[in-house]
PDB file of C-alpha atoms and ligand atoms in Angstrom:
ATOM      1  CA  MET I   1      19.769   2.645  -3.306  1.00 72.00           C
ATOM      2  CA  SER I   2      20.832  -1.004  -3.312  1.00 82.00           C
ATOM      3  CA  ARG I   3      18.773  -3.401  -1.256  1.00 96.00           C
ATOM      4  CA  ILE I   4      20.286  -5.285   1.644  1.00 98.00           C
ATOM      5  CA  ALA I   5      19.462  -8.836   2.710  1.00 98.00           C
ATOM      6  CA  TYR I   6      20.482 -10.735   5.807  1.00 98.00           C
ATOM      7  CA  VAL I   7      21.721 -14.201   4.816  1.00 98.00           C
ATOM      8  CA  ASN I   8      23.083 -16.679   7.343  1.00 97.00           C
ATOM      9  CA  GLY I   9      24.897 -14.203   9.550  1.00 97.00           C
ATOM     10  CA  ARG I  10      25.749 -11.445   7.064  1.00 98.00           C
ATOM     11  CA  TYR I  11      24.118  -8.318   5.770  1.00 98.00           C
ATOM     12  CA  GLN I  12      24.788  -8.295   2.051  1.00 98.00           C
ATOM     13  CA  GLU I  13      23.780  -6.411  -1.031  1.00 98.00           C
ATOM     14  CA  MET I  14      20.863  -8.263  -2.539  1.00 96.00           C
ATOM     15  CA  ARG I  15      22.660  -8.866  -5.829  1.00 96.00           C
ATOM     16  CA  ASP I  16      25.496 -10.626  -3.992  1.00 95.00           C
ATOM     17  CA  ALA I  17      23.280 -12.526  -1.548  1.00 96.00           C
ATOM     18  CA  SER I  18      22.806 -16.227  -2.199  1.00 97.00           C
ATOM     19  CA  VAL I  19      22.124 -19.580  -0.621  1.00 97.00           C
ATOM     20  CA  SER I  20      23.467 -22.972  -1.643  1.00 98.00           C
ATOM     21  CA  ILE I  21      21.766 -24.903  -4.444  1.00 98.00           C
ATOM     22  CA  GLU I  22      21.613 -27.746  -1.936  1.00 98.00           C
ATOM     23  CA  ASP I  23      19.620 -25.698   0.508  1.00 98.00           C
ATOM     24  CA  ARG I  24      16.568 -27.750   1.418  1.00 98.00           C
ATOM     25  CA  GLY I  25      14.434 -24.657   1.033  1.00 98.00           C
ATOM     26  CA  TYR I  26      15.420 -24.631  -2.638  1.00 98.00           C
ATOM     27  CA  GLN I  27      15.294 -28.404  -3.129  1.00 98.00           C
ATOM     28  CA  PHE I  28      12.125 -29.302  -1.213  1.00 98.00           C
ATOM     29  CA  ALA I  29      10.514 -26.062   0.018  1.00 98.00           C
ATOM     30  CA  ASP I  30      11.530 -27.531   3.390  1.00 98.00           C
ATOM     31  CA  GLY I  31      11.157 -24.309   5.305  1.00 98.00           C
ATOM     32  CA  VAL I  32       8.869 -21.730   6.818  1.00 99.00           C
ATOM     33  CA  TYR I  33       8.416 -17.986   6.558  1.00 98.00           C
ATOM     34  CA  GLU I  34       6.788 -14.933   8.061  1.00 98.00           C
ATOM     35  CA  VAL I  35       5.801 -11.545   6.676  1.00 98.00           C
ATOM     36  CA  CYS I  36       5.390  -8.535   8.971  1.00 98.00           C
ATOM     37  CA  GLU I  37       3.955  -5.210   7.987  1.00 98.00           C
ATOM     38  CA  VAL I  38       6.254  -2.199   8.411  1.00 98.00           C
ATOM     39  CA  ARG I  39       4.422   0.985   9.235  1.00 98.00           C
ATOM     40  CA  ASP I  40       6.187   4.256   9.829  1.00 97.00           C
ATOM     41  CA  GLY I  41       9.413   2.306  10.264  1.00 98.00           C
ATOM     42  CA  ARG I  42       8.009   0.067  12.977  1.00 98.00           C
ATOM     43  CA  LEU I  43       7.071  -3.612  12.862  1.00 98.00           C
ATOM     44  CA  VAL I  44       3.420  -4.498  13.299  1.00 98.00           C
ATOM     45  CA  ASP I  45       2.549  -7.361  15.671  1.00 98.00           C
ATOM     46  CA  MET I  46       6.047  -8.821  15.489  1.00 98.00           C
ATOM     47  CA  PRO I  47       5.793 -10.856  18.721  1.00 98.00           C
ATOM     48  CA  ARG I  48       2.753 -12.683  17.365  1.00 98.00           C
ATOM     49  CA  HIS I  49       4.517 -13.375  14.063  1.00 98.00           C
ATOM     50  CA  LEU I  50       7.524 -14.762  15.934  1.00 98.00           C
ATOM     51  CA  THR I  51       5.292 -16.960  18.078  1.00 98.00           C
ATOM     52  CA  ARG I  52       3.671 -18.382  14.935  1.00 98.00           C
ATOM     53  CA  LEU I  53       7.128 -18.840  13.391  1.00 98.00           C
ATOM     54  CA  GLN I  54       8.221 -20.846  16.395  1.00 98.00           C
ATOM     55  CA  ARG I  55       5.120 -23.017  16.105  1.00 98.00           C
ATOM     56  CA  SER I  56       5.630 -23.637  12.359  1.00 98.00           C
ATOM     57  CA  LEU I  57       9.256 -24.612  13.003  1.00 98.00           C
ATOM     58  CA  SER I  58       8.401 -26.958  15.811  1.00 98.00           C
ATOM     59  CA  GLU I  59       5.660 -28.678  13.756  1.00 98.00           C
ATOM     60  CA  LEU I  60       8.329 -29.402  11.111  1.00 98.00           C
ATOM     61  CA  ARG I  61      11.056 -30.187  13.664  1.00 98.00           C
ATOM     62  CA  ILE I  62      13.330 -27.451  12.342  1.00 98.00           C
ATOM     63  CA  ALA I  63      15.463 -25.841  15.043  1.00 97.00           C
ATOM     64  CA  LEU I  64      15.176 -22.135  15.747  1.00 97.00           C
ATOM     65  CA  PRO I  65      18.572 -20.861  14.516  1.00 96.00           C
ATOM     66  CA  MET I  66      18.814 -18.234  17.270  1.00 97.00           C
ATOM     67  CA  PRO I  67      16.710 -16.839  20.104  1.00 97.00           C
ATOM     68  CA  LEU I  68      13.590 -14.914  19.061  1.00 97.00           C
ATOM     69  CA  SER I  69      15.057 -11.755  20.592  1.00 97.00           C
ATOM     70  CA  SER I  70      18.025 -11.988  18.164  1.00 98.00           C
ATOM     71  CA  LEU I  71      15.652 -12.544  15.234  1.00 98.00           C
ATOM     72  CA  ALA I  72      13.795  -9.405  16.274  1.00 98.00           C
ATOM     73  CA  VAL I  73      17.051  -7.417  16.184  1.00 98.00           C
ATOM     74  CA  ILE I  74      17.783  -8.676  12.644  1.00 98.00           C
ATOM     75  CA  LEU I  75      14.270  -7.856  11.412  1.00 98.00           C
ATOM     76  CA  HIS I  76      14.648  -4.294  12.682  1.00 98.00           C
ATOM     77  CA  GLU I  77      18.144  -4.005  11.237  1.00 98.00           C
ATOM     78  CA  VAL I  78      17.071  -5.145   7.757  1.00 98.00           C
ATOM     79  CA  VAL I  79      14.208  -2.648   7.827  1.00 98.00           C
ATOM     80  CA  ARG I  80      16.625   0.084   8.929  1.00 98.00           C
ATOM     81  CA  ARG I  81      19.320  -0.730   6.369  1.00 98.00           C
ATOM     82  CA  ASN I  82      16.758  -0.716   3.577  1.00 98.00           C
ATOM     83  CA  ARG I  83      15.174   2.486   4.892  1.00 98.00           C
ATOM     84  CA  VAL I  84      11.721   0.978   4.706  1.00 98.00           C
ATOM     85  CA  ARG I  85       9.090   3.226   6.272  1.00 98.00           C
ATOM     86  CA  PHE I  86       6.052   1.513   4.781  1.00 98.00           C
ATOM     87  CA  GLY I  87       6.249  -2.017   3.419  1.00 98.00           C
ATOM     88  CA  ILE I  88       7.014  -5.503   4.585  1.00 98.00           C
ATOM     89  CA  VAL I  89       9.830  -7.480   6.131  1.00 98.00           C
ATOM     90  CA  TYR I  90      10.172 -11.124   5.060  1.00 98.00           C
ATOM     91  CA  LEU I  91      11.871 -13.874   7.041  1.00 98.00           C
ATOM     92  CA  GLN I  92      12.542 -17.410   5.852  1.00 98.00           C
ATOM     93  CA  ILE I  93      14.085 -20.322   7.679  1.00 99.00           C
ATOM     94  CA  SER I  94      14.849 -23.593   5.905  1.00 98.00           C
ATOM     95  CA  ARG I  95      16.083 -26.861   7.363  1.00 98.00           C
ATOM     96  CA  GLY I  96      19.539 -26.065   5.993  1.00 98.00           C
ATOM     97  CA  VAL I  97      22.041 -27.329   3.442  1.00 98.00           C
ATOM     98  CA  ALA I  98      22.590 -31.070   2.937  1.00 98.00           C
ATOM     99  CA  ARG I  99      23.155 -33.553   0.125  1.00 97.00           C
ATOM    100  CA  ARG I 100      19.833 -34.053  -1.616  1.00 98.00           C
ATOM    101  CA  ASP I 101      17.850 -36.751   0.157  1.00 97.00           C
ATOM    102  CA  HIS I 102      14.160 -36.497   1.038  1.00 98.00           C
ATOM    103  CA  GLY I 103      14.566 -37.580   4.659  1.00 98.00           C
ATOM    104  CA  PHE I 104      15.992 -35.189   7.229  1.00 98.00           C
ATOM    105  CA  PRO I 105      19.805 -34.789   7.081  1.00 98.00           C
ATOM    106  CA  LEU I 106      21.498 -37.517   9.107  1.00 95.00           C
ATOM    107  CA  SER I 107      24.002 -35.169  10.679  1.00 94.00           C
ATOM    108  CA  ARG I 108      22.917 -31.992  12.357  1.00 93.00           C
ATOM    109  CA  VAL I 109      22.817 -29.041   9.940  1.00 96.00           C
ATOM    110  CA  LYS I 110      22.278 -25.405  10.766  1.00 97.00           C
ATOM    111  CA  PRO I 111      18.980 -23.981   9.518  1.00 98.00           C
ATOM    112  CA  SER I 112      19.344 -21.245   6.890  1.00 98.00           C
ATOM    113  CA  LEU I 113      17.991 -17.802   7.691  1.00 98.00           C
ATOM    114  CA  VAL I 114      17.192 -15.119   5.136  1.00 98.00           C
ATOM    115  CA  VAL I 115      15.601 -11.744   5.882  1.00 98.00           C
ATOM    116  CA  THR I 116      14.634  -9.124   3.286  1.00 98.00           C
ATOM    117  CA  ALA I 117      12.523  -5.983   3.398  1.00 98.00           C
ATOM    118  CA  ARG I 118      10.886  -3.853   0.798  1.00 97.00           C
ATOM    119  CA  THR I 119       8.944  -0.674   0.493  1.00 97.00           C
ATOM    120  CA  ILE I 120       5.288  -0.752  -0.553  1.00 96.00           C
ATOM    121  CA  ASN I 121       3.830   2.588  -1.492  1.00 95.00           C
ATOM    122  CA  PRO I 122       0.981   3.113   1.012  1.00 94.00           C
ATOM    123  CA  ALA I 123      -0.914   5.135  -1.603  1.00 96.00           C
ATOM    124  CA  LYS I 124      -1.135   2.005  -3.732  1.00 95.00           C
ATOM    125  CA  GLY I 125      -2.757  -0.016  -0.937  1.00 94.00           C
ATOM    126  CA  ALA I 126      -5.144   2.847  -0.224  1.00 96.00           C
ATOM    127  CA  GLU I 127      -6.035   2.998  -3.914  1.00 97.00           C
ATOM    128  CA  ASN I 128      -6.789  -0.748  -4.017  1.00 97.00           C
ATOM    129  CA  ALA I 129      -8.833  -0.470  -0.836  1.00 98.00           C
ATOM    130  CA  ALA I 130     -10.832   2.465  -2.209  1.00 98.00           C
ATOM    131  CA  ARG I 131     -11.656   0.478  -5.327  1.00 98.00           C
ATOM    132  CA  GLY I 132     -12.028  -2.921  -3.658  1.00 98.00           C
ATOM    133  CA  ILE I 133     -10.674  -6.156  -5.084  1.00 98.00           C
ATOM    134  CA  LYS I 134     -12.301  -9.010  -6.970  1.00 98.00           C
ATOM    135  CA  VAL I 135     -11.938 -12.645  -5.992  1.00 99.00           C
ATOM    136  CA  ILE I 136     -12.522 -15.883  -7.826  1.00 99.00           C
ATOM    137  CA  THR I 137     -13.068 -19.306  -6.262  1.00 99.00           C
ATOM    138  CA  VAL I 138     -10.878 -22.336  -6.889  1.00 99.00           C
ATOM    139  CA  PRO I 139     -11.071 -25.891  -5.521  1.00 98.00           C
ATOM    140  CA  GLU I 140      -9.063 -26.466  -2.337  1.00 98.00           C
ATOM    141  CA  ASN I 141      -6.077 -28.523  -3.447  1.00 98.00           C
ATOM    142  CA  ARG I 142      -3.563 -27.930  -0.661  1.00 98.00           C
ATOM    143  CA  TRP I 143      -2.268 -30.365   1.923  1.00 98.00           C
ATOM    144  CA  PRO I 144      -4.121 -30.576   5.258  1.00 97.00           C
ATOM    145  CA  ARG I 145      -1.355 -28.768   7.189  1.00 98.00           C
ATOM    146  CA  VAL I 146      -1.895 -25.244   5.883  1.00 98.00           C
ATOM    147  CA  ASP I 147      -1.756 -24.124   9.526  1.00 98.00           C
ATOM    148  CA  ILE I 148       2.036 -24.384   9.092  1.00 98.00           C
ATOM    149  CA  LYS I 149       3.376 -21.298   7.318  1.00 98.00           C
ATOM    150  CA  SER I 150       5.519 -23.313   4.937  1.00 98.00           C
ATOM    151  CA  THR I 151       7.310 -21.962   1.871  1.00 98.00           C
ATOM    152  CA  ALA I 152       5.721 -24.858  -0.087  1.00 98.00           C
ATOM    153  CA  LEU I 153       3.234 -22.615  -1.874  1.00 98.00           C
ATOM    154  CA  LEU I 154       2.774 -24.107  -5.318  1.00 98.00           C
ATOM    155  CA  PRO I 155      -1.039 -24.415  -5.085  1.00 98.00           C
ATOM    156  CA  ASN I 156      -1.144 -20.826  -3.792  1.00 98.00           C
ATOM    157  CA  VAL I 157       1.011 -19.655  -6.689  1.00 98.00           C
ATOM    158  CA  LEU I 158      -1.306 -21.327  -9.206  1.00 98.00           C
ATOM    159  CA  ALA I 159      -4.437 -19.997  -7.495  1.00 98.00           C
ATOM    160  CA  LYS I 160      -3.097 -16.424  -7.466  1.00 98.00           C
ATOM    161  CA  GLN I 161      -2.166 -16.717 -11.133  1.00 98.00           C
ATOM    162  CA  ALA I 162      -5.645 -18.043 -11.978  1.00 98.00           C
ATOM    163  CA  ALA I 163      -7.094 -14.987 -10.204  1.00 98.00           C
ATOM    164  CA  ARG I 164      -4.849 -12.661 -12.170  1.00 98.00           C
ATOM    165  CA  GLU I 165      -5.747 -14.270 -15.466  1.00 98.00           C
ATOM    166  CA  ALA I 166      -9.431 -13.868 -14.568  1.00 98.00           C
ATOM    167  CA  GLY I 167      -8.926 -10.147 -13.879  1.00 98.00           C
ATOM    168  CA  ALA I 168      -9.195 -10.677 -10.111  1.00 98.00           C
ATOM    169  CA  TYR I 169      -6.745 -10.033  -7.269  1.00 98.00           C
ATOM    170  CA  GLU I 170      -7.252 -13.020  -5.017  1.00 98.00           C
ATOM    171  CA  ALA I 171      -8.508 -16.608  -5.191  1.00 99.00           C
ATOM    172  CA  TRP I 172     -10.607 -18.152  -2.437  1.00 99.00           C
ATOM    173  CA  TYR I 173     -10.259 -21.888  -1.927  1.00 98.00           C
ATOM    174  CA  VAL I 174     -13.476 -23.897  -1.586  1.00 98.00           C
ATOM    175  CA  ASP I 175     -13.266 -27.179   0.330  1.00 98.00           C
ATOM    176  CA  GLY I 176     -14.946 -30.497  -0.510  1.00 98.00           C
ATOM    177  CA  ASP I 177     -18.032 -29.513   1.526  1.00 98.00           C
ATOM    178  CA  GLY I 178     -18.511 -26.332  -0.495  1.00 98.00           C
ATOM    179  CA  PHE I 179     -17.189 -23.892   2.116  1.00 98.00           C
ATOM    180  CA  VAL I 180     -14.585 -21.186   1.628  1.00 98.00           C
ATOM    181  CA  THR I 181     -11.390 -21.959   3.508  1.00 98.00           C
ATOM    182  CA  GLU I 182      -9.232 -18.879   2.847  1.00 98.00           C
ATOM    183  CA  GLY I 183      -7.481 -16.916   0.126  1.00 98.00           C
ATOM    184  CA  SER I 184      -4.237 -17.907  -1.571  1.00 98.00           C
ATOM    185  CA  SER I 185      -2.420 -15.357   0.617  1.00 98.00           C
ATOM    186  CA  SER I 186      -5.112 -14.007   2.944  1.00 98.00           C
ATOM    187  CA  ASN I 187      -7.977 -14.939   5.254  1.00 98.00           C
ATOM    188  CA  ALA I 188     -11.536 -14.570   3.941  1.00 99.00           C
ATOM    189  CA  TRP I 189     -14.404 -12.721   5.639  1.00 99.00           C
ATOM    190  CA  ILE I 190     -17.972 -11.649   4.927  1.00 99.00           C
ATOM    191  CA  VAL I 191     -20.384  -9.222   6.579  1.00 98.00           C
ATOM    192  CA  THR I 192     -23.964 -10.508   6.575  1.00 98.00           C
ATOM    193  CA  LYS I 193     -26.960  -8.300   5.809  1.00 98.00           C
ATOM    194  CA  GLN I 194     -27.637  -8.391   9.574  1.00 98.00           C
ATOM    195  CA  GLY I 195     -24.246  -6.800  10.126  1.00 98.00           C
ATOM    196  CA  ARG I 196     -22.463  -9.853  11.517  1.00 98.00           C
ATOM    197  CA  VAL I 197     -18.840 -10.313  10.604  1.00 98.00           C
ATOM    198  CA  VAL I 198     -18.108 -13.952   9.719  1.00 99.00           C
ATOM    199  CA  THR I 199     -14.880 -15.873   9.217  1.00 98.00           C
ATOM    200  CA  ARG I 200     -13.931 -19.535   9.319  1.00 98.00           C
ATOM    201  CA  PRO I 201     -12.578 -20.922  12.613  1.00 98.00           C
ATOM    202  CA  ASP I 202      -8.827 -21.387  12.610  1.00 96.00           C
ATOM    203  CA  SER I 203      -9.079 -24.944  13.900  1.00 90.00           C
ATOM    204  CA  SER I 204      -8.948 -26.448  10.405  1.00 84.00           C
ATOM    205  CA  GLY I 205      -8.114 -25.692   6.828  1.00 95.00           C
ATOM    206  CA  ILE I 206      -6.618 -22.233   7.228  1.00 98.00           C
ATOM    207  CA  LEU I 207      -3.516 -20.436   8.332  1.00 98.00           C
ATOM    208  CA  SER I 208      -4.196 -18.686  11.611  1.00 98.00           C
ATOM    209  CA  GLY I 209      -3.614 -15.165  10.288  1.00 98.00           C
ATOM    210  CA  ILE I 210      -2.056 -12.659  12.644  1.00 98.00           C
ATOM    211  CA  THR I 211      -4.168  -9.910  11.095  1.00 98.00           C
ATOM    212  CA  ARG I 212      -7.211 -12.158  11.572  1.00 98.00           C
ATOM    213  CA  GLY I 213      -6.426 -12.639  15.265  1.00 98.00           C
ATOM    214  CA  VAL I 214      -5.923  -8.940  15.931  1.00 98.00           C
ATOM    215  CA  LEU I 215      -9.068  -8.078  13.990  1.00 98.00           C
ATOM    216  CA  ILE I 216     -11.157 -10.481  16.069  1.00 98.00           C
ATOM    217  CA  GLU I 217      -9.993  -8.624  19.175  1.00 98.00           C
ATOM    218  CA  ALA I 218     -10.792  -5.311  17.461  1.00 98.00           C
ATOM    219  CA  LEU I 219     -14.323  -6.506  16.627  1.00 98.00           C
ATOM    220  CA  GLU I 220     -14.930  -7.235  20.264  1.00 98.00           C
ATOM    221  CA  ALA I 221     -13.614  -3.852  21.354  1.00 98.00           C
ATOM    222  CA  LEU I 222     -15.667  -2.078  18.680  1.00 98.00           C
ATOM    223  CA  GLN I 223     -18.726  -4.110  19.707  1.00 98.00           C
ATOM    224  CA  ILE I 224     -19.259  -5.466  16.211  1.00 98.00           C
ATOM    225  CA  ARG I 225     -21.087  -8.784  16.167  1.00 98.00           C
ATOM    226  CA  PHE I 226     -18.860 -11.650  15.111  1.00 98.00           C
ATOM    227  CA  GLU I 227     -19.434 -15.280  14.171  1.00 98.00           C
ATOM    228  CA  GLU I 228     -16.687 -17.814  13.654  1.00 98.00           C
ATOM    229  CA  ARG I 229     -18.117 -20.311  11.167  1.00 98.00           C
ATOM    230  CA  PRO I 230     -17.572 -21.453   7.582  1.00 98.00           C
ATOM    231  CA  PHE I 231     -19.500 -19.783   4.747  1.00 98.00           C
ATOM    232  CA  THR I 232     -20.109 -20.733   1.119  1.00 98.00           C
ATOM    233  CA  PRO I 233     -19.340 -18.724  -2.038  1.00 98.00           C
ATOM    234  CA  ALA I 234     -23.144 -18.366  -2.513  1.00 98.00           C
ATOM    235  CA  GLU I 235     -23.475 -16.773   0.925  1.00 98.00           C
ATOM    236  CA  ALA I 236     -20.556 -14.475   0.111  1.00 98.00           C
ATOM    237  CA  ALA I 237     -22.159 -13.455  -3.194  1.00 98.00           C
ATOM    238  CA  ASP I 238     -25.333 -12.583  -1.284  1.00 98.00           C
ATOM    239  CA  ALA I 239     -23.573 -10.893   1.664  1.00 98.00           C
ATOM    240  CA  ALA I 240     -23.600  -7.170   2.413  1.00 98.00           C
ATOM    241  CA  GLU I 241     -19.794  -7.026   2.254  1.00 98.00           C
ATOM    242  CA  ALA I 242     -16.691  -9.127   2.058  1.00 99.00           C
ATOM    243  CA  PHE I 243     -13.030  -8.535   2.721  1.00 99.00           C
ATOM    244  CA  VAL I 244      -9.686 -10.273   3.143  1.00 99.00           C
ATOM    245  CA  THR I 245      -6.971  -9.823   5.753  1.00 98.00           C
ATOM    246  CA  ALA I 246      -3.203 -10.269   5.591  1.00 98.00           C
ATOM    247  CA  ALA I 247      -0.205  -8.451   7.016  1.00 98.00           C
ATOM    248  CA  SER I 248       0.560  -7.103   3.533  1.00 95.00           C
ATOM    249  CA  MET I 249      -3.033  -5.952   2.857  1.00 96.00           C
ATOM    250  CA  ILE I 250      -4.435  -5.191   6.345  1.00 97.00           C
ATOM    251  CA  VAL I 251      -8.193  -5.221   5.695  1.00 98.00           C
ATOM    252  CA  MET I 252      -8.914  -5.212   1.960  1.00 98.00           C
ATOM    253  CA  PRO I 253     -12.531  -4.875   0.775  1.00 98.00           C
ATOM    254  CA  VAL I 254     -13.774  -7.469  -1.723  1.00 99.00           C
ATOM    255  CA  VAL I 255     -16.381  -6.186  -4.177  1.00 98.00           C
ATOM    256  CA  ALA I 256     -16.992  -9.194  -6.427  1.00 98.00           C
ATOM    257  CA  ILE I 257     -16.818 -12.971  -6.294  1.00 98.00           C
ATOM    258  CA  ASP I 258     -16.697 -15.018  -9.499  1.00 98.00           C
ATOM    259  CA  GLY I 259     -17.989 -11.999 -11.403  1.00 98.00           C
ATOM    260  CA  HIS I 260     -20.972 -11.336  -9.064  1.00 98.00           C
ATOM    261  CA  ALA I 261     -20.997  -7.977  -7.309  1.00 98.00           C
ATOM    262  CA  ILE I 262     -21.094  -8.230  -3.513  1.00 98.00           C
ATOM    263  CA  GLY I 263     -23.494  -5.759  -1.840  1.00 97.00           C
ATOM    264  CA  SER I 264     -23.326  -2.457  -3.670  1.00 95.00           C
ATOM    265  CA  GLY I 265     -20.275  -3.602  -5.640  1.00 98.00           C
ATOM    266  CA  THR I 266     -18.163  -1.029  -3.808  1.00 98.00           C
ATOM    267  CA  PRO I 267     -16.196  -1.262  -0.537  1.00 98.00           C
ATOM    268  CA  GLY I 268     -18.642  -1.519   2.349  1.00 98.00           C
ATOM    269  CA  PRO I 269     -18.742   0.619   5.514  1.00 98.00           C
ATOM    270  CA  VAL I 270     -17.739  -2.182   7.889  1.00 98.00           C
ATOM    271  CA  ALA I 271     -14.640  -3.160   5.897  1.00 98.00           C
ATOM    272  CA  ARG I 272     -13.681   0.500   5.482  1.00 98.00           C
ATOM    273  CA  ARG I 273     -14.069   1.143   9.193  1.00 98.00           C
ATOM    274  CA  LEU I 274     -12.070  -1.932  10.148  1.00 98.00           C
ATOM    275  CA  ARG I 275      -9.277  -0.916   7.780  1.00 98.00           C
ATOM    276  CA  GLU I 276      -9.182   2.556   9.343  1.00 98.00           C
ATOM    277  CA  GLN I 277      -9.274   1.248  12.898  1.00 98.00           C
ATOM    278  CA  PHE I 278      -7.009  -1.785  12.579  1.00 98.00           C
ATOM    279  CA  HIS I 279      -3.741  -0.222  13.724  1.00 98.00           C
ATOM    280  CA  ARG I 280      -5.295   1.063  16.942  1.00 98.00           C
ATOM    281  CA  PHE I 281      -5.394  -2.574  18.000  1.00 98.00           C
ATOM    282  CA  ALA I 282      -2.022  -3.661  16.602  1.00 98.00           C
ATOM    283  CA  ALA I 283       1.227  -3.767  18.588  1.00 98.00           C
ATOM    284  CA  PHE I 284       4.188  -1.776  17.264  1.00 98.00           C
ATOM    285  CA  SER I 285       7.822  -2.474  17.948  1.00 97.00           C
TER     286      SER I 285
HETATM  287  N1  PMP P   1      -3.660 -17.346   4.700  1.00 56.90           N
HETATM  288  C1  PMP P   1      -2.631 -17.517   3.847  1.00 56.90           C
HETATM  289  C2  PMP P   1      -2.619 -18.733   2.980  1.00 56.90           C
HETATM  290  C3  PMP P   1      -1.599 -16.563   3.783  1.00 56.90           C
HETATM  291  O1  PMP P   1      -0.561 -16.758   2.943  1.00 56.90           O
HETATM  292  C4  PMP P   1      -1.668 -15.410   4.592  1.00 56.90           C
HETATM  293  C5  PMP P   1      -0.613 -14.350   4.499  1.00 56.90           C
HETATM  294  N2  PMP P   1       0.651 -14.794   4.803  1.00 56.90           N
HETATM  295  C6  PMP P   1      -2.750 -15.266   5.473  1.00 56.90           C
HETATM  296  C7  PMP P   1      -3.731 -16.259   5.492  1.00 56.90           C
HETATM  297  C8  PMP P   1      -2.863 -14.079   6.375  1.00 56.90           C
HETATM  298  O2  PMP P   1      -1.969 -14.165   7.445  1.00 56.90           O
HETATM  299  P1  PMP P   1      -1.363 -12.873   8.159  1.00 56.90           P
HETATM  300  O3  PMP P   1      -2.553 -12.052   8.589  1.00 56.90           O
HETATM  301  O4  PMP P   1      -0.613 -13.421   9.301  1.00 56.90           O
HETATM  302  O5  PMP P   1      -0.535 -12.173   7.159  1.00 56.90           O
END
């Protein structure tokens, strides 16, 4: 079956879908994106993703190309046309097409909107989660506005590649003070030997993950002790458990950091439980 993309007002076969070479997304990564999980054909926590999208756009002074309710219709339609039951839907908005010039276009241009969706075999995610993933650490080298979900992801690309080449699945950034900020495409968590779940506050140095936010609410409901504070790679190496969160990975256990086993070196009970329970606390639409 051919894949369908929504591009600037039209649903098109992926192989025919294109944007201008003068699109500022292409020229400058002058755009933002969102990724929503699709589960049993429904979108997970879409309203929260759209709220974050709106915030990213407004921080960059890019106009919302249409009301959020219309974007929601398109997201659903792309999922439907691609017959995705389990997977992700991707949305990207760039500042639009204009003659190449670093400053904003002088005349008003319409932002470009692209939406795609793809299937991810849920068995594959379950397999990864059963095995647990390895992470490496890399120096934080991103700009200070990583709270904006921008398509400018070159440091993230290089960090993920470094992880791959080291036989790991994710890279955790470590800031100048020696604390983990987050993963190249996920938020980072540990579980202390006292059973406290720890993650860095979203006030600085991280993207405020939607999965992270929902999980914090789940922790409260499940009466699991939670601390919002930075932690170091050494504390992670010595922790009972670790895991990462992202819409595309839900809760993914981490079993090693820089080659050191974490806890038993297998997925821990807290991470496994949170992965099982997560969708009870998510909103479906
Ligand atoms: N941090 C970064 C850098 C990410 O790319 C992602 C995934 N997009 C996350 C955190 C997790 O965010 P979410 O739970 O909203 O997918």
